[in-house]
Short mmCIF file of C-alpha atoms and ligand atoms in Angstrom, two decimals:
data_model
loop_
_atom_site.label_atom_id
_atom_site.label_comp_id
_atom_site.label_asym_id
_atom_site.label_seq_id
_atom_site.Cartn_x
_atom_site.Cartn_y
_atom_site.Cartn_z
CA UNK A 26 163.86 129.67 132.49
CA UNK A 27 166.38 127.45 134.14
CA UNK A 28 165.74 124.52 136.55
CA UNK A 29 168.23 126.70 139.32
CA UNK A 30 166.84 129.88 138.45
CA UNK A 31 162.82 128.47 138.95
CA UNK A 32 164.14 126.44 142.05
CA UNK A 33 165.83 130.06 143.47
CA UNK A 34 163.24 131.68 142.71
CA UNK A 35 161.00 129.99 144.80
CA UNK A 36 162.90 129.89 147.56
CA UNK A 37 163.23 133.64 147.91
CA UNK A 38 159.37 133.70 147.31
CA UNK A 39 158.79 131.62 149.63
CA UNK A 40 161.52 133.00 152.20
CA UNK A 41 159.99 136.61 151.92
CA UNK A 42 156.10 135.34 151.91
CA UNK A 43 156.97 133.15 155.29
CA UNK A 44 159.07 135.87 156.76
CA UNK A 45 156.03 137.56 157.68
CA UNK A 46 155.07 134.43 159.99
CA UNK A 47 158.28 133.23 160.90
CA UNK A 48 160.93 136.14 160.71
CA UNK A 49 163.50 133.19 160.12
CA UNK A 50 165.24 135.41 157.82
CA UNK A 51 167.60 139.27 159.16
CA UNK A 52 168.53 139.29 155.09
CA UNK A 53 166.85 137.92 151.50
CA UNK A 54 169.28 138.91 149.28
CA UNK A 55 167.37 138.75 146.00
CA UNK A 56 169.35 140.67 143.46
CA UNK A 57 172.55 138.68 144.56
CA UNK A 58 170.89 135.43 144.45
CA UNK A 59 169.75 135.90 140.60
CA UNK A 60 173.58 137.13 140.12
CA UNK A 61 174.85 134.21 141.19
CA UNK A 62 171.85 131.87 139.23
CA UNK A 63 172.88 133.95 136.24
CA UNK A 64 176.74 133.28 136.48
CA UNK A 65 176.16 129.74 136.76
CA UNK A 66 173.59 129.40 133.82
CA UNK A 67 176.65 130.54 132.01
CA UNK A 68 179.08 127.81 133.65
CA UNK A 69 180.70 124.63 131.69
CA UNK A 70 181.44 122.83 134.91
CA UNK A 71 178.61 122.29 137.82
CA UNK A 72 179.87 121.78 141.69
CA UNK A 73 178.51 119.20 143.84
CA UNK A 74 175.82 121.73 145.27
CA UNK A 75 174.94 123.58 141.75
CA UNK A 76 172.41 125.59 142.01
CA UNK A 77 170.83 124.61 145.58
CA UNK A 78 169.42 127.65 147.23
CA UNK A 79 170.63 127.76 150.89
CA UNK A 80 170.36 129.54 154.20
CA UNK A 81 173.41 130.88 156.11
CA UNK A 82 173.10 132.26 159.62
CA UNK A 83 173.81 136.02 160.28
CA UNK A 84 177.29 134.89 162.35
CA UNK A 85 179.18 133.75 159.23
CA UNK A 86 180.71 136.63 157.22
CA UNK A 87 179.27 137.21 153.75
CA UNK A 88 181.10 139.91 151.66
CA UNK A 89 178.39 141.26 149.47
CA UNK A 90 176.02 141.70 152.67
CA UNK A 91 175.60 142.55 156.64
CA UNK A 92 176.43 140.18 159.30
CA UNK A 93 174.53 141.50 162.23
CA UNK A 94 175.07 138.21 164.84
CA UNK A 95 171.48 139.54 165.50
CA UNK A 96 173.14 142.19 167.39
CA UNK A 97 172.19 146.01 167.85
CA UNK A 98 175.66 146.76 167.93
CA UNK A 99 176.90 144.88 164.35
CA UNK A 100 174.00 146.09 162.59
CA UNK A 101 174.96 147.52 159.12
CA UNK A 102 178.22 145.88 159.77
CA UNK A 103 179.19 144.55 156.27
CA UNK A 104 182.73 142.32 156.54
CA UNK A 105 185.53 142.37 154.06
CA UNK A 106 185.51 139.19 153.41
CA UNK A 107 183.63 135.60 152.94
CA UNK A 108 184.17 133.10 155.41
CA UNK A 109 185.73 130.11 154.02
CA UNK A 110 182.52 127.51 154.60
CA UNK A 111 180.45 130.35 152.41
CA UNK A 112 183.65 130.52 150.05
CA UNK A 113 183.36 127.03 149.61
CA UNK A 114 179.55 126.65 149.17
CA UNK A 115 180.01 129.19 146.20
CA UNK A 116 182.47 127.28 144.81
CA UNK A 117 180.26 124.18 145.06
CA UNK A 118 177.51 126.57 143.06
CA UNK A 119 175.78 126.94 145.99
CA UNK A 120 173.17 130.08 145.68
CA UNK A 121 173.09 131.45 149.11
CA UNK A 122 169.84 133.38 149.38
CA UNK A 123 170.11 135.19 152.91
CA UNK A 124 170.91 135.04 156.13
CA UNK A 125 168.83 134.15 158.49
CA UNK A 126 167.74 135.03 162.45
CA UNK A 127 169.83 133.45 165.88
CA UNK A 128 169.98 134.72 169.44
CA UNK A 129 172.25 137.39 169.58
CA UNK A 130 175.63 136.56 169.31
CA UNK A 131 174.49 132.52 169.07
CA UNK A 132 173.49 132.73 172.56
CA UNK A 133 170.81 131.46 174.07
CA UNK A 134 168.65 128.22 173.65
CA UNK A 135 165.32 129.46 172.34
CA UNK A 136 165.57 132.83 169.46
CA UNK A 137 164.14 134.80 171.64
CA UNK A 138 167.31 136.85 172.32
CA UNK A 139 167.92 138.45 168.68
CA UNK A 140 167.77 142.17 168.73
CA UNK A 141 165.89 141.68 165.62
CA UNK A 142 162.32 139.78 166.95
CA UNK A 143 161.86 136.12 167.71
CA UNK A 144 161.51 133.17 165.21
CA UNK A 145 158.31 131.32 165.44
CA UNK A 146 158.36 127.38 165.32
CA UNK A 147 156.43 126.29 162.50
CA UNK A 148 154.86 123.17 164.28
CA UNK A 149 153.48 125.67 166.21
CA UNK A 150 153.86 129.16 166.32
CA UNK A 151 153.23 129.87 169.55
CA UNK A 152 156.36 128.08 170.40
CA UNK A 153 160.29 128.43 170.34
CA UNK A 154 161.77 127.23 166.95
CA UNK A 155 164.94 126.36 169.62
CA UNK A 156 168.55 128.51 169.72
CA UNK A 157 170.61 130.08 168.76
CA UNK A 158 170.53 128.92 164.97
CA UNK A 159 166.80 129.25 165.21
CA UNK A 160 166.45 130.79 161.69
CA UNK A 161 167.96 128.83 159.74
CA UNK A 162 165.85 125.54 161.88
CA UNK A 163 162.77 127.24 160.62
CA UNK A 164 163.35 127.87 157.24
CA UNK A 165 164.12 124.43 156.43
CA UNK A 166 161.90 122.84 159.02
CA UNK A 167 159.04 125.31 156.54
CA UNK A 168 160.84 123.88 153.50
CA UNK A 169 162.31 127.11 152.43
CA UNK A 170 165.65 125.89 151.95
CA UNK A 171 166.40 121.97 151.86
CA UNK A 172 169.80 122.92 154.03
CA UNK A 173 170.81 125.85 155.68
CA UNK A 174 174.38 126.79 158.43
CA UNK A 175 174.30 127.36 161.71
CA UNK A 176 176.48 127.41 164.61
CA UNK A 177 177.05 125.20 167.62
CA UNK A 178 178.85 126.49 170.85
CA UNK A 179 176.93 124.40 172.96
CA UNK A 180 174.11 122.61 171.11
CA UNK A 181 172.68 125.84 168.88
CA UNK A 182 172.51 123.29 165.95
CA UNK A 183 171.06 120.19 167.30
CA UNK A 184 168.55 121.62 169.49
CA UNK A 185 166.96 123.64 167.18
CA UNK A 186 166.95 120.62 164.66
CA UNK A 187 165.24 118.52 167.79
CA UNK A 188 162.65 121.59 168.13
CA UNK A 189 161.96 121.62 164.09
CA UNK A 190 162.08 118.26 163.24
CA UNK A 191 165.05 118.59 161.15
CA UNK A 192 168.51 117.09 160.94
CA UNK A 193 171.87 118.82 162.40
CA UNK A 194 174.93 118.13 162.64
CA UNK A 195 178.10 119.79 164.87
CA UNK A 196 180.94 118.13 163.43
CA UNK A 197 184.44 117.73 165.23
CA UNK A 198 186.12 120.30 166.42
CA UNK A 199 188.36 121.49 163.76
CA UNK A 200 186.92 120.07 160.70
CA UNK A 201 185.27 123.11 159.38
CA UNK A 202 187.19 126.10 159.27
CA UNK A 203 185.95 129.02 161.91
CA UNK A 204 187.40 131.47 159.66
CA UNK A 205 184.56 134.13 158.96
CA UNK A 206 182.58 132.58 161.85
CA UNK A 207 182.07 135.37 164.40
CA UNK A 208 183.80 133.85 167.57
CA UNK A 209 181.95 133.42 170.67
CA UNK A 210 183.58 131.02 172.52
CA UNK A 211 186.13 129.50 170.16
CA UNK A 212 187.35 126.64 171.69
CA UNK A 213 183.67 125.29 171.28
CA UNK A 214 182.45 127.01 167.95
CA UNK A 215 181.92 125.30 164.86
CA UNK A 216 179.73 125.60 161.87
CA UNK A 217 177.37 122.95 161.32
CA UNK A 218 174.84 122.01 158.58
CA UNK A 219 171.00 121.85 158.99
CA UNK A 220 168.55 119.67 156.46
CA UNK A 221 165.69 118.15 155.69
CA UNK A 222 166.81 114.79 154.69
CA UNK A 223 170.37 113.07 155.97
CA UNK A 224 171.62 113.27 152.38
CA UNK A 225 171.62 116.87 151.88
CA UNK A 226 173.32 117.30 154.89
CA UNK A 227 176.16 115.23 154.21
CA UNK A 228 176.40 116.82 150.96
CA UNK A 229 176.88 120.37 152.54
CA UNK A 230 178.93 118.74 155.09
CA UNK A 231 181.65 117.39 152.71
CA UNK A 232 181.59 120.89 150.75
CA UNK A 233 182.32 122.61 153.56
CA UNK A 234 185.16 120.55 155.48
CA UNK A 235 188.58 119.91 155.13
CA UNK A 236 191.85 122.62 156.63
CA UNK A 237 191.99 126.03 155.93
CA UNK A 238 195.36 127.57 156.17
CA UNK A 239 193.04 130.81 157.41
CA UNK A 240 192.29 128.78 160.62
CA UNK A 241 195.05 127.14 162.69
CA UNK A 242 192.25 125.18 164.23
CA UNK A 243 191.05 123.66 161.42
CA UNK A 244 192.60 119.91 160.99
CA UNK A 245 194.47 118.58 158.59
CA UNK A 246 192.39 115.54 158.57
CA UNK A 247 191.33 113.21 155.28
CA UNK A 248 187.61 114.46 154.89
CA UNK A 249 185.49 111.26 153.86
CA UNK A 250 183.43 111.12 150.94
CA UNK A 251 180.02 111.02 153.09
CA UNK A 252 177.49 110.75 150.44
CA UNK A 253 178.96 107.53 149.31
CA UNK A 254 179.46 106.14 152.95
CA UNK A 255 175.54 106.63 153.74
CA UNK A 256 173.73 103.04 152.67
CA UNK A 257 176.22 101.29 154.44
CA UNK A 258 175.08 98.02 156.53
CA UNK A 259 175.16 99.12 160.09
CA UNK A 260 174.63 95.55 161.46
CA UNK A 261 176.92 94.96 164.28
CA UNK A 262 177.93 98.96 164.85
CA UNK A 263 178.25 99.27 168.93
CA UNK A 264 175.77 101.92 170.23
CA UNK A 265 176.47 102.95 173.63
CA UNK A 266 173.42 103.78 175.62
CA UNK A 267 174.33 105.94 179.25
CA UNK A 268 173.17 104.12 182.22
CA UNK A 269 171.21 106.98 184.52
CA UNK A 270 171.23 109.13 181.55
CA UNK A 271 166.71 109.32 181.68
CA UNK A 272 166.84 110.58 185.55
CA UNK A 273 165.31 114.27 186.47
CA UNK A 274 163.94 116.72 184.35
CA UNK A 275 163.53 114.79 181.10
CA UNK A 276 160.20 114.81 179.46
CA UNK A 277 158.52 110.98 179.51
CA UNK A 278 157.50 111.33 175.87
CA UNK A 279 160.86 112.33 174.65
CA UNK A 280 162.00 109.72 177.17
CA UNK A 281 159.82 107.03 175.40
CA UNK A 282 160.48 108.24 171.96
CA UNK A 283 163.92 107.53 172.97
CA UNK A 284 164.01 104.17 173.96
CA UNK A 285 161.92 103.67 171.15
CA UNK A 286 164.47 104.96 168.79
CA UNK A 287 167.15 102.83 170.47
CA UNK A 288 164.74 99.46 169.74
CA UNK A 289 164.06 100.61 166.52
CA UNK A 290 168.38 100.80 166.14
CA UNK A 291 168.63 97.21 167.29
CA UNK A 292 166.03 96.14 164.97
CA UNK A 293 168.69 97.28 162.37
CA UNK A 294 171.10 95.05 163.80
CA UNK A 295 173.39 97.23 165.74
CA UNK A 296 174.46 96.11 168.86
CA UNK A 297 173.20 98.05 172.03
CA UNK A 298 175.63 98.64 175.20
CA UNK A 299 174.81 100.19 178.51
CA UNK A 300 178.16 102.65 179.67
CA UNK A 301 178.71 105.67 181.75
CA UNK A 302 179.45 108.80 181.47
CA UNK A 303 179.45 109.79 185.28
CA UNK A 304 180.89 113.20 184.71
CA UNK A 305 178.47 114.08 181.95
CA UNK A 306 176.01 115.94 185.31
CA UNK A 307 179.04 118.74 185.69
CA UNK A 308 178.42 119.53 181.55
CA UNK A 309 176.31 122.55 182.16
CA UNK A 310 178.54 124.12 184.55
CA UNK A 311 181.47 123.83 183.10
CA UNK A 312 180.30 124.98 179.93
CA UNK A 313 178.61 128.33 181.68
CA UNK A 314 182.03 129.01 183.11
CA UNK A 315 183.54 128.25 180.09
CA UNK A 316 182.10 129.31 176.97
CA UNK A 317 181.31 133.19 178.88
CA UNK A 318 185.28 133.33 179.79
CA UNK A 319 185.58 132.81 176.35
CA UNK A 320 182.90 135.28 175.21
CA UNK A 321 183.70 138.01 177.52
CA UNK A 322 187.51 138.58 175.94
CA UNK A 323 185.98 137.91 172.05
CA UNK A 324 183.39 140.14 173.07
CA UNK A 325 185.86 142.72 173.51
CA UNK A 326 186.39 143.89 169.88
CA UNK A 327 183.02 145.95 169.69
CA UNK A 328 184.37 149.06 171.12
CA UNK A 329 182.11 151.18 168.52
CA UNK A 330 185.68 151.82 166.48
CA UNK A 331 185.99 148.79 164.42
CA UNK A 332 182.39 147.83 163.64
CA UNK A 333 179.27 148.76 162.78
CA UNK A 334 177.20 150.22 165.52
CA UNK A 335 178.52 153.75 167.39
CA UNK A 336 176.41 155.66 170.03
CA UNK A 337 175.82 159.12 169.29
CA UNK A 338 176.11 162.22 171.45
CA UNK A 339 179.15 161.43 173.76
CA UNK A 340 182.54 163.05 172.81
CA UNK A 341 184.53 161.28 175.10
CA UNK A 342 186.62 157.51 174.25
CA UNK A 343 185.98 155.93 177.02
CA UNK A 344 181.92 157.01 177.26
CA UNK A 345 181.89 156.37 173.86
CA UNK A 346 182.76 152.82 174.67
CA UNK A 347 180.54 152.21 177.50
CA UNK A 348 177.63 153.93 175.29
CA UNK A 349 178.01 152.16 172.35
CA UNK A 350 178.58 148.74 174.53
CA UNK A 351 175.19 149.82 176.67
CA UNK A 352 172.96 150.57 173.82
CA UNK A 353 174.91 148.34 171.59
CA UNK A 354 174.27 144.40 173.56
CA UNK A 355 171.19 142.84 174.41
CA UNK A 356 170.48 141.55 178.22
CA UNK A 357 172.08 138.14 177.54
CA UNK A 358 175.19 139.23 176.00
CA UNK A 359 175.63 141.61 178.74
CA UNK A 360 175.28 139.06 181.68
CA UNK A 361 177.27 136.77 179.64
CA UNK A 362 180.27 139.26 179.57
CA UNK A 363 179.77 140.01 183.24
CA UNK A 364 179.96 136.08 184.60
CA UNK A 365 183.06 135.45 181.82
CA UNK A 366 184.66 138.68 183.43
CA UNK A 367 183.84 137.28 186.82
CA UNK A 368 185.25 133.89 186.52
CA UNK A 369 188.35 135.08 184.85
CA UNK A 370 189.13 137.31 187.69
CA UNK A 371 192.11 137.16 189.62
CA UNK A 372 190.20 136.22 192.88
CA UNK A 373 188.19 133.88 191.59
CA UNK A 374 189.89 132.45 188.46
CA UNK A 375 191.57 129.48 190.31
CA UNK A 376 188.17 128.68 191.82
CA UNK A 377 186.38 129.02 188.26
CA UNK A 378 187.91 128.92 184.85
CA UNK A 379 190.78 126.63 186.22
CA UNK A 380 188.52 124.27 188.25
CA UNK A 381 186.38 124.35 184.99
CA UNK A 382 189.53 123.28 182.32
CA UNK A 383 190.15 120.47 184.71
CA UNK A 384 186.77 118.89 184.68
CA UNK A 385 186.59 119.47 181.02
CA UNK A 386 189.71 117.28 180.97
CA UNK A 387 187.92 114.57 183.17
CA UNK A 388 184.64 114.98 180.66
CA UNK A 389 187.15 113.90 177.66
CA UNK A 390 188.42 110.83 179.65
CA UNK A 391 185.03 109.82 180.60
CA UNK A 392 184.30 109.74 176.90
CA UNK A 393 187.23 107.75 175.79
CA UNK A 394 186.67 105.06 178.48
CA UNK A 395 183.04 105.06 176.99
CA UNK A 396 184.26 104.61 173.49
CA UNK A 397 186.20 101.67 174.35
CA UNK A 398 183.38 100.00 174.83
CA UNK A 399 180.95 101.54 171.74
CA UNK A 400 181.60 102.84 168.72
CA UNK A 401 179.05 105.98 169.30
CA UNK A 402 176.26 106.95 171.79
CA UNK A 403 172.98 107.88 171.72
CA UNK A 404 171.16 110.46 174.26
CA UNK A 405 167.89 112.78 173.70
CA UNK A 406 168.99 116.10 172.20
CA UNK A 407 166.84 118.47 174.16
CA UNK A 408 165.10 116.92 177.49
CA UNK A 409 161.66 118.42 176.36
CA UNK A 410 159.95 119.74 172.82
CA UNK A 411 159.49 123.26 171.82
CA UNK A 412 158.42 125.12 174.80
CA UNK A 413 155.66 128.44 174.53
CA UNK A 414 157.68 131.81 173.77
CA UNK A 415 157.84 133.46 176.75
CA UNK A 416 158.22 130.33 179.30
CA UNK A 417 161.59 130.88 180.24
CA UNK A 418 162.59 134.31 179.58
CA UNK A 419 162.40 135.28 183.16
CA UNK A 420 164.80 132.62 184.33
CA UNK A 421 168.00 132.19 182.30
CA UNK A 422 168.98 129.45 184.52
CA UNK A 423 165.71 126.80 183.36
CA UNK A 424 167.07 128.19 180.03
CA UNK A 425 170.69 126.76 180.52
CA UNK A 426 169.25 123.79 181.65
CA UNK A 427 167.90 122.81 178.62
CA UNK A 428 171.43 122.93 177.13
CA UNK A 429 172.13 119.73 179.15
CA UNK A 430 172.67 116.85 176.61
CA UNK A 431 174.45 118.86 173.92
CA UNK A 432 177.07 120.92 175.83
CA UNK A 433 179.85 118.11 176.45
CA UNK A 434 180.34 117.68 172.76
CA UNK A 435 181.38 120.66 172.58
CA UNK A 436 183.82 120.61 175.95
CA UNK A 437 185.51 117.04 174.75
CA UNK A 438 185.61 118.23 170.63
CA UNK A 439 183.35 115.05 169.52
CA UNK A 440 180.55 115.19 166.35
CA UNK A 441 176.97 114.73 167.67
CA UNK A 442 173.83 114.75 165.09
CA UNK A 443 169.96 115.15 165.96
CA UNK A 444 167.65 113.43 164.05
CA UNK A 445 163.78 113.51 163.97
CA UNK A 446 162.78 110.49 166.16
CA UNK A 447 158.96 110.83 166.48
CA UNK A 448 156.30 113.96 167.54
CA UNK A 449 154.87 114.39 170.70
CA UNK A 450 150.58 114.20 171.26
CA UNK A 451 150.79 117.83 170.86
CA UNK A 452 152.65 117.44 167.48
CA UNK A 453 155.99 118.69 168.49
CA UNK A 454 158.79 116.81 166.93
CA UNK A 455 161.40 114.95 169.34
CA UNK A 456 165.26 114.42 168.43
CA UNK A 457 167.18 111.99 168.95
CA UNK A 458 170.94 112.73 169.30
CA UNK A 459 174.08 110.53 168.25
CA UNK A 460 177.39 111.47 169.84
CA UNK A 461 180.57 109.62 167.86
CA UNK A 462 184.43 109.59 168.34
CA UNK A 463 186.72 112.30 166.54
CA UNK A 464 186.34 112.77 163.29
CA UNK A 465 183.69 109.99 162.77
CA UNK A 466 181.04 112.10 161.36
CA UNK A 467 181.01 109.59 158.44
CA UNK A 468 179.49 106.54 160.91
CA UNK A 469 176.72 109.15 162.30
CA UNK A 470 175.49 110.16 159.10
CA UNK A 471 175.46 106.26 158.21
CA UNK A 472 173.30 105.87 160.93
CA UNK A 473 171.17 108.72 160.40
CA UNK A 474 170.74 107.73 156.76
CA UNK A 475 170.06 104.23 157.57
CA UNK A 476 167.51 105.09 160.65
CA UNK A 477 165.51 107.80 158.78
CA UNK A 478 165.11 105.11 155.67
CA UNK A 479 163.98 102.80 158.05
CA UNK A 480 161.72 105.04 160.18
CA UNK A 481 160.76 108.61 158.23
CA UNK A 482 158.70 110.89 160.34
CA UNK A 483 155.23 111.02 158.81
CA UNK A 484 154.52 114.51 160.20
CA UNK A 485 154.23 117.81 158.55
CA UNK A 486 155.08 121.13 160.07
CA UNK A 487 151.45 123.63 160.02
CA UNK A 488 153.53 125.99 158.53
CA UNK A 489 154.96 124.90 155.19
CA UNK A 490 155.43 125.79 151.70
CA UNK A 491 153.12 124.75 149.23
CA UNK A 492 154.82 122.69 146.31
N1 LIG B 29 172.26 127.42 174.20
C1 LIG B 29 173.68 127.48 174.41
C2 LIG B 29 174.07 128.85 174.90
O1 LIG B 29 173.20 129.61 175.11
C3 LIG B 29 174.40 127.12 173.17
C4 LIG B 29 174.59 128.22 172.23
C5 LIG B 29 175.33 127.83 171.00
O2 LIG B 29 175.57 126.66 170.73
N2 LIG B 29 175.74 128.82 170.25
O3 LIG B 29 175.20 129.17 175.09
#
């Protein structure tokens, strides 16, 4: 047997056997996966990522199986096409082995809003594994997959990296094609990469990048060789630190691990500069306003026409709508479609959506002036670990909350990565979260690299594949 055909095997193994724990997987495609191992047994040339088994979450098209976005109403729904970050991971020899579990429609903060059941954390599976790319957190936090996709609207990567101790990485807007991704709120999506270990990320990352002609939005910008920029010296690299940043609501361990972190960075020899990001408070709200504007009109398509799911028993168009759209979207997607429709409004859109664009402007400038004075920032990813399953279902607002140090990324365009930074008493891992200019993803996976040499985290998930 081949080395790519024991390693895929395992991982499917070990995928279905932890699926009964976890539920981090909606698909293990088996029989693909050995189709694939098979055509590239018989290939002359190998890609960068031949033969490495990988994770995709269930919002990026796949041809040969569903794409359910978790969703009642897209289940069965099997696209025409592959999107162009899973067309390129083929290319690479990639062997995607399934897709895995998200909140519905990639929103939410915690799992727990898939139509399909909840993804345990496996630090502790009484806990939140984090949102929406939950899943694919899991699998490789459980060491299913070494890297796996997800998406990040508003933090759905790095949080639940912070919550697994894993790395992830939302890179600038525009420098991986959307095309394929199912659109939520697209001036914020993109697909980002989740790992184990900084180098497999950047691996996936280069893969991956680069402009599409399928997606106008995707920049035609040089993409960097990142494995090779990763050992780099980072002596003298400016990392800005946000005065007031540690004020209400943030947990004192993650707090400590934190500042730790930040000593442990100047023990490298970067440089470490207090700025401000004054505007960074509004983040939440805008975003909220934003990103459901945005969802409500992308939201749209599922009419019970086009895709997958149709209700059954009404004979009229416009019942048939409503029905399938009722039965169809979970509670979240619904009140996210109601407060987009709301702000976009005619009474209220000037009050809203507008008011909302502007401070997003203001949230960009803030960042510049801030990046005059450091070449990237650091900030916790998620003010508190894991929380219990259950603990915030009942408010969504607590839940929005704890999007508060990942959503301006998204608003001003910029890469941010989390990185495991240390575990709490109760063994939950922390992340620590580096924000960097446009298209700099190549500096924070320097850093990354160079901080998780320096300091790896010496904990083990409880649930974990045996080797
Ligand atoms: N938790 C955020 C939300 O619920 C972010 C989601 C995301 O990044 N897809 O909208």
């Amino acid at each position: 047997m081949s080395e790519i055909r024991v390693e895929v095997e395992r991982a499917i193994e070990n995928a279905e056997r932890l699926n009964g724990i976890l539920n981090a997987f909606l698909t293990i495609d088996r029989e693909y996966a050995l189709r694939r191992v098979e055509k590239l047994e018989g290939a002359d040339s190998h890609g960068k990522l031949h033969g490495i088994p990988i994770a995709v979450k269930d919002n990026i098209c796949t041809s040969w199986t569903q794409t359910t976005c978790a969703s009642r109403i897209l289940s069965g729904y099997r696209p025409q096409y592959d999107a162009t970050a899973v067309e390129r991971l083929n290319k690479a020899g990639a062997v995607v082995i399934g897709k895995t579990n998200m909140d519905e429609f990639a929103m939410g903060s915690s799992n727990e809003n898939s139509a399909f059941g909840l993804v345990k954390n496996p630090w502790d599976i009484e806990r939140v594994p984090g949102g929406s790319s939950g899943g694919s957190a899991a699998a490789v936090a459980a060491g299913i997959v070494r890297v796996a996709l997800g998406s990040d609207t508003g933090g759905s990567v790095r949080q639940p990296a912070a919550f697994c101790g894993v790395v992830g990485i939302k890179p600038t807007y525009g420098r991986v094609s959307r095309y394929g991704l199912v659109a939520f709120g697209s001036s914020l999506d993109q697909i980002g990469v989740l790992g184990k270990k900084v180098r497999d990320v950047a691996q996936v990352l280069e893969v991956i990048s680069g402009r599409d002609e399928k997606d106008a939005t995707s920049a035609d910008v040089r993409v960097p060789e990142y494995l090779k920029l990763l050992d780099r010296d980072i002596k003298g690299v400016k990392i800005g630190v946000p005065r007031l940043l540690f004020s209400g609501g943030l947990d004192s361990e993650v707090k400590s691990a934190v500042e730790k972190a930040i000593e442990g960075f100047a023990s490298l020899g970067t440089e470490i500069v207090e700025i401000d990001l004054p505007l960074l408070k509004y983040g939440i709200a805008v975003y909220y306003i934003i990103a459901t504007a945005e969802a409500s009109s992308n939201l749209a398509r599922y009419d019970g026409v086009r895709y997958g799911f149709r209700a059954e028993g009404v004979n009229e168009l416009r019942q048939m709508y409503y029905k399938t759209r009722e039965e169809g979207f979970g509670e979240e997607v619904k009140r996210r479609i109601m407060l987009g429709t709301y702000v976009l409004s005619s009474g209220y859109y000037d009050a809203y959506y507008a008011k909302a664009q502007k401070v997003r402007t203001l949230l960009k400038r803030d960042f510049q002036a801030a990046f005059d004075k450091c070449d990237c920032i650091v900030m916790p990813t998620s003010p508190t670990t894991a929380f219990r399953i259950g603990e915030k279902t009942d408010d969504p607002l607590s839940m929005y909350l704890s999007d508060i140090y990942t959503v301006t990324a998204n608003l001003v365009g910029i890469p941010a990565i989390s990185i495991p930074c240390g575990v709490s008493k109760e063994s939950l891992p922390i992340g620590l979260q580096i924000l960097g200019k446009y298209w700099a993803e190549d500096l924070l996976l320097n850093l990354s690299n160079v901080y998780e040499t320096a300091f790896p985290l010496d904990a083990k998930p409880k649930v974990h594949v045996q080797k």
